Each structure stands twice: as structure tokens, then as C-alpha cells.
Coordinates of C-alpha atoms and ligand atoms in Angstrom, one line a residue:
M1 CA -12.4 17.0 26.4
N2 CA -11.1 19.7 24.2
P3 CA -10.2 17.8 21.0
S4 CA -7.2 20.0 20.3
K5 CA -5.7 18.9 23.6
Q6 CA -6.5 15.2 23.1
N7 CA -3.0 14.2 22.2
T8 CA -1.0 17.0 23.8
S9 CA 1.6 15.5 26.1
S10 CA 1.9 17.2 29.5
G11 CA 5.4 15.8 29.7
A12 CA 4.5 13.6 32.6
R13 CA 5.5 10.0 32.3
V14 CA 4.3 6.9 34.0
A15 CA 6.7 4.1 35.0
Q16 CA 5.6 0.7 33.9
T17 CA 7.0 -2.1 35.9
S18 CA 7.4 -5.3 33.9
T19 CA 7.5 -8.8 35.1
G20 CA 8.5 -10.0 31.6
V21 CA 6.5 -11.0 28.6
P22 CA 5.6 -14.6 27.9
I23 CA 7.1 -16.1 24.8
V24 CA 4.1 -17.7 23.1
A25 CA 5.7 -18.9 19.9
E26 CA 9.1 -19.6 18.4
A27 CA 9.9 -20.0 14.7
D28 CA 12.7 -20.0 12.2
V29 CA 11.1 -17.1 10.4
V30 CA 8.8 -14.4 11.9
V31 CA 7.0 -12.2 9.5
I32 CA 5.5 -8.9 10.8
G33 CA 2.6 -7.7 8.6
G34 CA 0.7 -9.9 6.1
G35 CA 0.3 -7.5 3.1
P36 CA 1.4 -8.7 -0.4
G37 CA 5.1 -8.6 0.9
G38 CA 4.6 -10.4 4.2
F39 CA 2.1 -12.9 2.8
A40 CA 4.5 -14.0 0.1
A41 CA 7.5 -14.0 2.4
A42 CA 5.7 -16.3 4.9
L43 CA 4.4 -18.6 2.2
R44 CA 7.8 -19.0 0.5
A45 CA 9.7 -19.6 3.7
A46 CA 7.1 -22.2 4.9
R47 CA 7.2 -24.0 1.5
M48 CA 11.0 -24.2 1.8
G49 CA 10.6 -26.1 5.1
C50 CA 10.9 -23.3 7.7
S51 CA 8.6 -22.9 10.7
V52 CA 7.0 -19.6 10.2
V53 CA 4.9 -17.2 12.3
L54 CA 3.0 -14.4 10.7
I55 CA 1.8 -11.5 12.8
E56 CA -1.1 -9.5 11.3
K57 CA -3.1 -6.7 12.9
Y58 CA -6.3 -7.3 11.0
D59 CA -8.3 -10.4 10.3
M60 CA -6.8 -11.4 7.0
P61 CA -3.6 -11.2 4.9
G62 CA -3.4 -8.9 1.8
G63 CA -2.8 -5.5 3.4
V64 CA -3.9 -2.6 1.2
H65 CA -5.3 -4.9 -1.4
T66 CA -7.7 -6.7 0.9
S67 CA -8.1 -4.9 4.3
G68 CA -7.6 -1.7 2.4
L69 CA -10.0 -2.8 -0.4
Q70 CA -7.6 -2.0 -3.2
G71 CA -8.2 -5.2 -5.2
A72 CA -6.5 -4.3 -8.5
A73 CA -5.8 -7.6 -10.3
N74 CA -2.8 -6.7 -12.3
P75 CA -1.4 -9.5 -14.5
G76 CA 0.8 -12.1 -12.8
A77 CA 4.5 -11.4 -12.4
G78 CA 5.4 -15.0 -11.9
G79 CA 5.9 -17.1 -8.8
I80 CA 3.4 -16.6 -5.9
H81 CA 1.8 -13.6 -7.6
T82 CA 0.8 -15.6 -10.6
E83 CA -0.3 -18.5 -8.4
L84 CA -2.4 -16.1 -6.4
M85 CA -4.1 -14.6 -9.5
D86 CA -4.8 -18.1 -10.8
R87 CA -6.3 -19.1 -7.5
F88 CA -8.4 -16.0 -7.2
A89 CA -9.7 -16.7 -10.7
A90 CA -10.4 -20.4 -10.0
E91 CA -12.3 -19.5 -6.8
G92 CA -14.4 -16.9 -8.6
C93 CA -12.9 -13.8 -6.9
I94 CA -12.1 -12.0 -10.1
Y95 CA -14.5 -9.6 -11.8
T96 CA -13.6 -8.1 -15.2
A97 CA -15.4 -5.1 -16.7
N98 CA -15.0 -4.5 -20.4
E99 CA -16.6 -2.4 -23.2
K100 CA -19.4 -4.9 -23.5
N101 CA -20.6 -5.0 -19.9
L102 CA -19.6 -1.4 -19.1
P103 CA -20.0 0.7 -22.2
D104 CA -19.0 4.4 -21.9
W105 CA -16.3 3.5 -19.3
A106 CA -13.2 3.8 -21.5
G107 CA -12.2 7.4 -21.6
N108 CA -14.7 8.5 -19.0
A109 CA -13.6 11.4 -16.8
L110 CA -14.7 9.4 -13.6
A111 CA -12.6 6.3 -14.4
H112 CA -9.6 6.1 -12.0
Y113 CA -7.5 3.9 -14.3
D114 CA -9.2 4.1 -17.7
Y115 CA -9.8 7.9 -18.2
Y116 CA -7.0 8.3 -20.7
L117 CA -8.4 5.7 -23.2
T118 CA -10.2 6.7 -26.4
P119 CA -13.9 6.8 -25.6
G120 CA -15.6 3.6 -26.8
S121 CA -12.4 1.7 -27.2
P122 CA -12.0 -1.9 -26.0
F123 CA -10.7 -2.3 -22.5
S124 CA -10.4 -4.9 -19.8
R125 CA -10.3 -3.9 -16.1
S126 CA -9.9 -6.8 -13.7
S127 CA -10.2 -6.6 -9.9
F128 CA -10.5 -9.2 -7.2
N129 CA -13.1 -9.1 -4.5
P130 CA -11.1 -8.1 -1.4
E131 CA -13.2 -10.0 1.0
S132 CA -13.2 -13.3 -0.8
A133 CA -9.6 -12.9 -1.8
G134 CA -8.7 -12.5 1.9
C135 CA -10.5 -15.9 2.5
V136 CA -8.3 -17.5 -0.1
M137 CA -5.1 -16.0 1.3
V138 CA -6.0 -17.2 4.8
R139 CA -6.4 -20.7 3.4
M140 CA -3.2 -20.7 1.4
L141 CA -1.2 -19.8 4.6
E142 CA -3.0 -22.6 6.5
E143 CA -2.2 -25.1 3.7
A144 CA 1.5 -24.2 3.8
G145 CA 1.6 -24.6 7.6
V146 CA 2.2 -20.9 8.5
Q147 CA 1.2 -20.1 12.0
A148 CA -0.7 -16.9 11.3
M149 CA -1.7 -14.7 14.3
Y150 CA -4.5 -12.3 13.4
G151 CA -5.7 -9.5 15.5
A152 CA -2.1 -9.2 16.8
S153 CA -0.3 -5.9 16.6
F154 CA 3.5 -5.8 16.6
V155 CA 4.6 -3.1 19.1
D156 CA 8.3 -3.5 19.9
V157 CA 11.5 -5.5 19.4
V158 CA 14.0 -7.2 21.7
L159 CA 17.5 -6.8 20.4
E160 CA 20.8 -8.5 21.4
R161 CA 24.2 -6.8 20.7
H162 CA 26.6 -8.7 18.5
G163 CA 29.8 -6.6 18.0
A164 CA 29.0 -3.5 16.1
E165 CA 25.6 -4.8 15.0
E166 CA 22.5 -6.0 16.7
R167 CA 20.3 -9.0 16.3
M168 CA 16.6 -9.2 16.9
T169 CA 15.5 -12.0 19.2
D170 CA 11.8 -11.3 19.7
A171 CA 8.9 -9.4 18.3
I172 CA 6.7 -8.0 21.0
I173 CA 3.0 -8.1 20.1
E174 CA -0.3 -7.1 21.7
N175 CA -3.5 -9.1 21.2
A176 CA -6.5 -10.2 23.1
S177 CA -4.3 -12.0 25.6
G178 CA -2.2 -8.9 26.3
R179 CA 1.5 -8.4 25.6
Q180 CA 3.4 -11.4 24.2
A181 CA 6.7 -12.2 22.6
V182 CA 7.4 -14.2 19.4
R183 CA 10.9 -15.5 19.2
G184 CA 12.6 -16.0 15.8
K185 CA 15.9 -16.6 14.0
V186 CA 15.1 -14.3 11.1
F187 CA 12.5 -11.5 10.9
V188 CA 10.8 -9.9 8.0
D189 CA 9.4 -6.4 8.1
G190 CA 6.2 -6.6 6.1
S191 CA 4.5 -3.7 7.9
G192 CA 4.3 -1.6 4.7
T193 CA 5.6 1.4 6.7
A194 CA 9.0 0.0 8.0
E195 CA 7.6 -0.2 11.5
V196 CA 10.0 -2.9 12.6
V197 CA 13.0 -0.9 11.3
A198 CA 11.8 2.1 13.3
R199 CA 11.2 0.2 16.6
A200 CA 14.6 -1.4 16.2
G201 CA 16.3 2.0 15.8
A202 CA 17.6 1.2 12.3
P203 CA 18.0 4.3 10.0
F204 CA 15.2 5.5 7.8
V205 CA 14.0 8.6 6.0
R206 CA 10.6 9.9 7.1
G207 CA 7.8 10.1 4.5
G208 CA 7.9 13.3 2.6
G209 CA 11.6 13.7 3.1
R210 CA 14.2 14.0 0.4
Q211 CA 11.8 15.3 -2.2
P212 CA 13.0 16.4 -5.6
E213 CA 14.2 19.9 -6.2
T214 CA 10.7 21.2 -7.1
V215 CA 9.6 20.9 -3.5
T216 CA 12.8 20.8 -1.4
S217 CA 12.0 24.3 -0.2
D218 CA 8.7 22.9 1.3
P219 CA 9.1 23.3 5.0
M220 CA 6.3 20.8 5.7
E221 CA 8.1 17.9 4.1
R222 CA 4.7 16.8 2.9
P223 CA 4.3 13.1 2.3
I224 CA 2.5 11.9 -0.8
P225 CA -1.0 11.6 0.7
G226 CA -2.4 8.2 1.7
G227 CA -6.0 7.3 1.1
L228 CA -9.0 5.5 2.4
L229 CA -10.8 3.4 -0.2
W230 CA -14.5 2.6 -0.1
I231 CA -17.0 0.6 -2.1
M232 CA -20.5 1.6 -3.3
S233 CA -23.1 -0.8 -4.8
G234 CA -26.4 -0.3 -6.5
I235 CA -25.0 2.1 -9.2
D236 CA -26.6 2.3 -12.6
F237 CA -23.7 3.5 -14.6
A238 CA -25.6 3.5 -17.9
Q239 CA -27.7 6.3 -16.4
V240 CA -24.6 8.2 -15.2
A241 CA -23.2 8.0 -18.7
A242 CA -26.5 9.1 -20.3
Y243 CA -26.6 12.1 -18.0
Q244 CA -22.9 13.0 -18.8
K245 CA -23.7 13.0 -22.5
R246 CA -27.2 14.6 -22.3
E247 CA -26.0 17.5 -20.2
N248 CA -22.5 17.7 -21.7
D249 CA -21.2 17.4 -18.1
P250 CA -18.4 14.7 -18.4
A251 CA -16.8 15.5 -15.0
L252 CA -20.1 16.2 -13.2
S253 CA -18.9 19.7 -12.7
K254 CA -22.4 21.2 -13.1
L255 CA -23.8 18.9 -10.4
I256 CA -20.9 19.6 -8.1
D257 CA -21.3 23.3 -8.5
V258 CA -25.0 23.1 -7.6
A259 CA -24.3 20.9 -4.6
R260 CA -21.6 23.2 -3.4
V261 CA -23.8 26.3 -3.5
A262 CA -26.4 24.3 -1.5
G263 CA -23.8 23.5 1.1
D264 CA -23.8 19.8 0.4
I265 CA -20.1 19.5 -0.5
P266 CA -17.4 20.3 2.1
P267 CA -14.4 22.3 0.8
E268 CA -12.0 19.4 1.0
L269 CA -14.1 17.3 -1.4
Y270 CA -13.6 17.7 -5.1
R271 CA -10.6 20.0 -4.8
P272 CA -8.5 20.9 -7.9
K273 CA -5.2 19.0 -8.4
L274 CA -2.1 21.0 -7.5
A275 CA -1.2 21.5 -11.2
G276 CA 2.4 20.5 -11.1
Q277 CA 3.2 22.1 -7.8
G278 CA 3.3 18.8 -5.9
V279 CA 5.9 16.2 -5.8
Y280 CA 4.2 14.1 -8.3
G281 CA 2.8 16.8 -10.6
E282 CA -0.7 16.1 -11.9
H283 CA -1.0 12.7 -10.3
Y284 CA -3.3 11.7 -7.5
I285 CA -3.4 15.1 -5.7
G286 CA -6.9 16.3 -5.1
H287 CA -10.1 14.9 -6.5
P288 CA -11.6 17.4 -8.9
T289 CA -14.5 14.9 -9.4
V290 CA -15.6 11.4 -8.5
D291 CA -12.8 8.9 -8.8
M292 CA -13.9 5.3 -9.2
S293 CA -13.3 1.9 -10.8
P294 CA -15.5 -1.2 -11.2
I295 CA -14.9 -4.0 -8.6
Q296 CA -16.6 -7.1 -7.3
G297 CA -19.6 -7.2 -9.8
P298 CA -22.1 -5.2 -11.9
G299 CA -23.2 -1.9 -10.3
T300 CA -20.4 -1.9 -7.7
F301 CA -17.5 0.5 -7.8
I302 CA -14.5 1.3 -5.6
L303 CA -13.9 5.0 -4.9
W304 CA -10.8 6.9 -3.8
Q305 CA -10.7 9.3 -0.9
N306 CA -7.2 10.7 -0.5
V307 CA -5.9 12.8 2.4
P308 CA -5.8 16.5 1.4
Y309 CA -2.1 17.0 0.3
E310 CA -1.8 20.3 2.1
W311 CA -2.5 18.7 5.5
A312 CA 0.9 17.1 5.3
L313 CA -0.2 14.1 7.5
H314 CA 2.4 11.5 8.6
M315 CA -0.1 8.8 9.4
D316 CA 2.6 6.1 10.0
D317 CA 4.3 7.8 12.9
D318 CA 2.1 10.5 14.3
A319 CA -1.0 9.2 16.2
E320 CA -2.8 12.6 16.0
H321 CA -2.3 12.7 12.3
A322 CA -3.5 9.1 11.9
S323 CA -6.6 9.9 14.0
R324 CA -7.3 13.1 12.0
A325 CA -7.1 11.2 8.7
K326 CA -9.5 8.5 9.8
K327 CA -12.0 10.9 11.1
A328 CA -11.8 13.4 8.2
L329 CA -11.8 10.7 5.5
R330 CA -14.9 9.0 6.9
Q331 CA -16.7 12.3 7.0
L332 CA -15.7 13.0 3.3
I333 CA -16.9 9.5 2.3
D334 CA -20.2 10.1 4.0
A335 CA -20.5 13.5 2.3
E336 CA -19.5 12.1 -1.1
A337 CA -22.0 9.2 -0.8
K338 CA -24.8 11.6 0.1
F339 CA -23.9 14.0 -2.8
L340 CA -23.9 11.1 -5.3
V341 CA -27.3 9.7 -4.2
K342 CA -29.0 13.1 -4.0
Y343 CA -27.6 14.7 -7.2
V344 CA -26.2 12.2 -9.7
P345 CA -28.6 10.3 -12.0
G346 CA -27.8 6.5 -11.7
F347 CA -26.8 6.8 -8.0
E348 CA -30.4 7.1 -6.6
K349 CA -30.3 3.5 -5.2
A350 CA -26.6 3.3 -4.4
F351 CA -25.3 2.7 -0.9
I352 CA -22.0 2.3 0.9
T353 CA -21.1 -1.4 1.2
H354 CA -17.5 -1.2 2.6
V355 CA -15.0 1.3 3.9
G356 CA -11.4 0.1 4.1
R357 CA -10.2 -1.2 7.4
Y358 CA -7.3 1.3 7.3
V359 CA -6.1 4.4 5.7
G360 CA -3.3 3.3 3.3
V361 CA 0.0 5.1 3.6
R362 CA 1.7 5.8 0.3
D363 CA 4.8 7.6 1.5
G364 CA 5.8 6.3 4.9
R365 CA 9.2 5.6 6.3
H366 CA 11.9 4.6 3.8
P367 CA 14.6 2.5 5.4
V368 CA 18.2 3.4 4.6
G369 CA 19.5 -0.1 4.0
E370 CA 22.8 -1.6 2.8
Y371 CA 22.0 -0.1 -0.6
V372 CA 19.4 2.7 -1.3
F373 CA 18.0 2.2 -4.8
S374 CA 17.6 5.6 -6.5
I375 CA 16.1 7.1 -9.7
D376 CA 19.6 7.3 -11.0
D377 CA 20.0 3.6 -10.7
A378 CA 16.9 3.2 -12.9
R379 CA 17.9 5.9 -15.4
S380 CA 21.4 4.5 -15.9
G381 CA 20.1 0.9 -16.1
R382 CA 22.6 -0.1 -13.4
R383 CA 23.4 -3.8 -13.1
F384 CA 24.3 -5.4 -9.8
P385 CA 26.1 -8.7 -9.0
D386 CA 23.5 -9.4 -6.3
A387 CA 20.5 -8.7 -8.6
V388 CA 17.3 -10.3 -7.2
T389 CA 15.6 -10.4 -10.6
Q390 CA 16.5 -10.4 -14.3
P391 CA 16.6 -6.8 -15.7
M392 CA 13.1 -5.3 -15.4
T393 CA 11.7 -2.7 -17.7
K394 CA 9.2 -0.3 -16.1
T395 CA 7.6 3.0 -17.0
F396 CA 8.4 5.8 -14.5
F397 CA 5.5 8.1 -14.9
W398 CA 7.0 10.7 -12.6
D399 CA 10.1 10.6 -14.8
A400 CA 8.2 11.9 -17.9
Y401 CA 6.8 8.4 -18.6
T402 CA 10.3 7.1 -19.4
R403 CA 10.8 3.4 -19.7
H404 CA 13.9 2.2 -17.8
T405 CA 15.5 -1.2 -17.7
F406 CA 17.3 -1.9 -14.5
E407 CA 18.1 -4.4 -11.7
V408 CA 17.5 -4.3 -7.9
P409 CA 20.3 -5.5 -5.6
Y410 CA 19.6 -7.9 -2.7
R411 CA 21.2 -5.2 -0.4
C412 CA 18.0 -3.2 -0.7
F413 CA 16.4 -5.9 1.4
L414 CA 18.9 -5.5 4.2
P415 CA 18.5 -2.7 6.8
Q416 CA 21.5 -1.3 8.5
K417 CA 22.2 -2.1 12.2
V418 CA 20.0 -5.2 12.6
N419 CA 21.6 -8.2 10.9
N420 CA 18.8 -10.7 11.0
L421 CA 16.0 -8.5 9.6
L422 CA 14.8 -8.5 6.0
L423 CA 12.8 -5.8 4.3
T424 CA 10.0 -6.3 1.8
G425 CA 7.1 -4.6 -0.1
A426 CA 6.7 -0.9 0.4
S427 CA 9.4 -1.1 3.2
L428 CA 12.3 -1.7 0.9
S429 CA 15.4 0.5 0.9
F430 CA 14.4 2.7 -2.0
T431 CA 14.2 6.4 -2.4
F432 CA 10.6 7.7 -2.2
E433 CA 10.4 8.6 -5.9
T434 CA 11.4 5.2 -7.0
I435 CA 9.1 3.4 -4.5
F436 CA 6.1 5.6 -5.1
M437 CA 6.3 6.1 -8.8
V438 CA 6.8 2.4 -9.7
M439 CA 8.2 0.0 -7.2
R440 CA 5.3 -0.5 -4.8
N441 CA 2.7 -2.1 -6.9
F442 CA 1.0 -5.3 -5.9
P443 CA 2.9 -7.7 -8.2
W444 CA 6.3 -6.3 -7.3
C445 CA 5.5 -6.2 -3.6
T446 CA 4.5 -9.9 -3.8
Q447 CA 7.7 -10.7 -5.7
T448 CA 9.8 -8.9 -3.1
G449 CA 8.0 -10.9 -0.4
E450 CA 8.9 -14.0 -2.1
I451 CA 12.5 -12.9 -2.4
A452 CA 12.6 -12.0 1.3
G453 CA 11.0 -15.4 2.2
F454 CA 13.6 -17.2 0.0
A455 CA 16.5 -15.2 1.7
A456 CA 15.1 -16.0 5.1
A457 CA 14.8 -19.7 4.4
E458 CA 18.2 -20.0 2.8
S459 CA 19.8 -18.2 5.7
V460 CA 18.2 -20.6 8.1
R461 CA 19.2 -23.6 6.0
Q462 CA 22.8 -22.4 5.6
G463 CA 23.0 -21.3 9.3
V464 CA 24.1 -17.8 8.3
L465 CA 22.6 -14.4 8.8
P466 CA 20.7 -12.7 5.9
K467 CA 23.5 -10.2 5.7
E468 CA 26.0 -13.1 5.2
L469 CA 24.0 -14.8 2.5
K470 CA 25.8 -14.7 -0.9
W471 CA 23.2 -13.7 -3.5
T472 CA 24.4 -14.6 -7.0
T473 CA 21.4 -15.7 -9.0
P474 CA 18.2 -13.8 -9.7
L475 CA 15.1 -15.5 -8.3
F476 CA 12.8 -14.2 -11.1
Ligands
FAD1 C1 -4.5 4.1 -1.1 C2 -3.6 3.3 -1.9 C3 -3.9 2.9 -3.2 C4 -3.0 2.0 -3.9 N1 -3.3 1.7 -5.2 C5 -2.6 0.7 -5.9 C6 -2.9 0.3 -7.2 O1 -3.9 0.7 -7.8 N2 -2.2 -0.7 -7.7 C7 -1.1 -1.3 -7.1 O2 -0.5 -2.2 -7.6 N3 -0.7 -0.8 -5.9 C8 -1.4 0.2 -5.3 N4 -1.0 0.7 -4.0 C9 0.3 0.3 -3.5 C10 0.3 -1.1 -2.8 O3 -1.0 -1.3 -2.3 C11 1.3 -1.1 -1.7 O4 2.5 -0.6 -2.0 C12 1.4 -2.5 -1.2 O5 0.2 -3.0 -0.7 C13 2.5 -2.6 -0.2 O6 2.6 -4.0 0.3 P1 3.2 -4.3 1.7 O7 3.0 -5.8 1.9 O8 4.5 -3.7 1.8 O9 2.3 -3.5 2.7 P2 0.7 -3.4 3.0 O10 -0.1 -3.7 1.9 O11 0.5 -2.0 3.6 O12 0.5 -4.4 4.2 C14 1.0 -4.3 5.4 C15 0.4 -5.3 6.4 O13 1.0 -5.2 7.6 C16 0.0 -5.1 8.6 N5 0.6 -4.3 9.7 C17 1.1 -3.1 9.7 N6 1.6 -2.7 10.9 C18 1.4 -3.8 11.7 C19 1.7 -4.0 13.1 N7 2.2 -3.1 13.8 N8 1.4 -5.2 13.6 C20 0.8 -6.2 12.8 N9 0.5 -6.0 11.5 C21 0.8 -4.8 10.9 C22 -1.1 -4.4 8.0 O14 -2.3 -4.7 8.7 C23 -1.1 -5.0 6.6 O15 -1.9 -6.1 6.5 C24 -1.8 1.6 -3.3 C25 -1.5 1.9 -2.0 C26 -2.4 2.8 -1.3 C27 -2.0 3.2 0.1

């Protein structure tokens, strides 16, 4: 088959007769997606006495941070996030690199997070082992009595009209048994890409849309690229650092040049950053060199492989884009691993140990909910009567590294049109620059999950819809 024709629709359609879909489970709260947001929502609602079903496509909860291998163990934000970090630590899932066990890391040009530190300065970089963390998270859901369905893909919704609004009655899933329905009173969209919102026909802005003035003329509406993370073991970093110093080659540029001339580096690997032309300036765009961070244990590092920005891939809603990203990023990972082993001292015995189960989306659909939190809300330090937390202070690196103190209203958790659906994690009603630049990190996504789980359980307890719930007291 000609690959370029692979996904080209002929326009022909097939009629699918349906005899109905079996309802295989029924719960107070149905959570779709078990990332940091969905996991915490399910746990909180179950602990508040609700029956809860969690629908997860892969084999464990944790989303980008386990199935996607991310594993950054940022300090606890309170509630379930702190509990999770404590549990990971108690169960031996956390690995911490510092200046003693990883000298020459602080200030190293290859260090994803720690490149900006003064060389030789003290540092502490903690990560959790994504695989063992996933085991702990599976157990925590079991302990709370959540009915978790793994290997189950959410594919559709059943809606019921109630006046001007609609109510979701069932989530349609596909798993080894075929197509099934899960019935619920309240639903939580924890898909990370607002997939439930999209299937329910509620409004959202596509990734890459509404970009700031610097790129509004961009006809491609390029989303902030997603990425596939991978892990390599058997690395002798002391030897890498010795080479960097000996040859005065901090970013491995000399080795990259040699490999490029030999045809060992494809053009998309080690591309320059877009130097301020992109939506987020210098950040994340392109990989001028190896981009890595210690994880799991000595000699093991996680590496970043981002989608080339100029490809403008919408992986969350375009199957051809998603397939292209998967194929291309695996090829780039393969090429990068081969380059490292062949050319870079210290990598001779290194090997690929994991590739993320999915390509993470950084800038997918952004629901347009009952309130859309914008950068102006952060800049003006806006306060809300329905604030979900006490005022938070965060650094907006896209906004010239300014620190803003602000609140987030409960209405950001409520999509329009569907009155028994709650948003969470990366699927909140935020503009893309607020969500990408600050408000989609692991601790906050776990907190927002807990907030959504609390709202779902309170709605069930009070016999009201999430939209009717009066939110007057911050949860955190
Ligand atoms: C490449 C990358 C690097 C990142 N780096 C960092 C970092 O260094 N530090 C940090 O704090 N944050 C980082 N983030 C951000 C953070 O990981 C995300 O914002 C966060 O994981 C979002 O949480 P979530 O629960 O909303 O969604 P996700 O983590 O995406 O989880 C969504 C879950 O839903 C499941 N799902 C999706 N669709 C379906 C479906 N149809 N049916 C069933 N299940 C489904 C998925 O399998 C997944 O488990 C990164 C994100 C990406 C993509």
C-alpha cells in the first residue's frame, strides 16, 4: 500500500448496525483516563464513599509520568500528591542524584533540568521509577476499592438532553471483550487531551490555537510539540564528563558534526532551537544536543525526543499525525542510541531499556469551560469566590520568568454543555499559555484530580449536579 494513501478517506462510508452495547458496570463516579488527574480523582471519590470505575487505556495509572516514563518526583503539593511521593519513597521507587553520586552534572549542557546551575554546585534531582511507581498506584486504587479497568479505551459517550443542556449517561469503551458501556452519575475527563469533551460535542480550542501575537500569523497553528521519552542504561557518565572537559566539547558538538558528515545523524536529530520564533521562545523546541536526566538508578538516564516543531502535528485528534509521530520518533530514538554508543565515550556499553508507551501531547485540546483561566488572571492576581485553592504563587517562565500569585476558580473544572462532567489535569479550561507554561505539572495535575474527585463525590452526596455545587472553601 502506498503509505501516503494510507489514511486518505475515499469518502465512502460503511453503515454499522448496532444491537446495543452491554452495560458492564455502573458507578457513582466514572473517571476516564488514569493519569495524575484521573488517578487522584478516582482515589478521592472512592475514599469519600462513592463507587468508582476508572477506565484506562494502558496497563497502569500515572499517564505521562508512568506509561510515558516521565517520572519527575517534584516535591509534594499536599493531599494525594504528598501521600504518593511518601509512598513511592517508602517502597523504594525514588532515586536521587546529587553532586556526590553524579559529579559534573550541575551546569552540564546535556542536563535537561540542571543545565543552568553553576558547574560543581550542590544539586538534588529526584525521580521515581515509572514501572515500580505504576505498581504502587495500581495497589493504591485497589486498596481504595476503585474498580479499575485497564486495557480499556474510551471511544464515545451517550448523552441525554435536559433542557438547554445535556447529561452524560454512559461512557462507551472498547476492550478485549469488544464494545461496552459504563454507566455513571458523574464523569471525570482525565484523558489529558479532553477526549471526553470532544466526543460529547462540548466546546474546546484545538491545540496550537489562540497563540500569542508573535505567532498568530502562523497559518499552521502549530501546537507545542509533544514528545516520546525513553530510557538508556549502562552509561558511564564520568567518562562522558571527562571527554567533555578533555576535548572542550560541552555540548558534544564536535562528535555530532563528525557523525553528521558520516551520515549517522538524520536531519531531524539535534536541530537548533527556533531562537525566539516559536510560541515558547527558547524552550523545548529542537534538540541541539543530547537532552537527558538521571532516573531509576546509577548509569540510567531518561532522554527526550520531541516532535519536530515545524511538522505541526496534532497527535490528539489526527490519526495520521499520531502515526507519523510514533514512527518518526522511534526512528529518531534508534538513531540517537546508535550515535551515542558509536561516538560518545561513556556510552559504549549503553542500551535502550524502555521507550514510553505513548507520545505525550503537550498542547492538545483546551476545553472552553464555564470560566477560561487566562494569563491576565495570573498577571492581575485575580481572586475568585469559588477558588479551589488558597492563592498560589508560581513562576511563569514564558512570561519573562515573572512570579504571579493568583487563584483558580471551580468553574475551570466545568465544561460547557454537559452538566455532569468534570475536567481535570491537562484537560482543564485554561488558555494554552497558562496550561503549558505552568499549570500542567505533575503536582498540580494530581491536585486538580483530587479537586475533581471531591466535587464529584460531593455532588453525589448532595444529590446535585457538579454545576449546581456551591464551591465556597478552597480544598488546598
Ligand atoms: C513529553 C512530556 C514531558 C513532560 N514533562 C514534565 C515534567 O518534566 N514535569 C512535570 O511536572 N510535568 C511534565 N509534563 C506534563 C505532565 O506530564 C502532564 O501535564 C500531566 O501528566 C497531565 O496529567 P493528566 O492526568 O491530565 O493526563 P495524562 O498524564 O496524559 O494521563 C492521561 C491518561 O488517560 C489515558 N487515556 C487517554 N485517552 C484515553 C482513552 N481514550 N481511553 C482510556 N484512557 C485514556 C492515558 O492512557 C493516560 O493514562 C510533561 C508532559 C509531556 C507530554
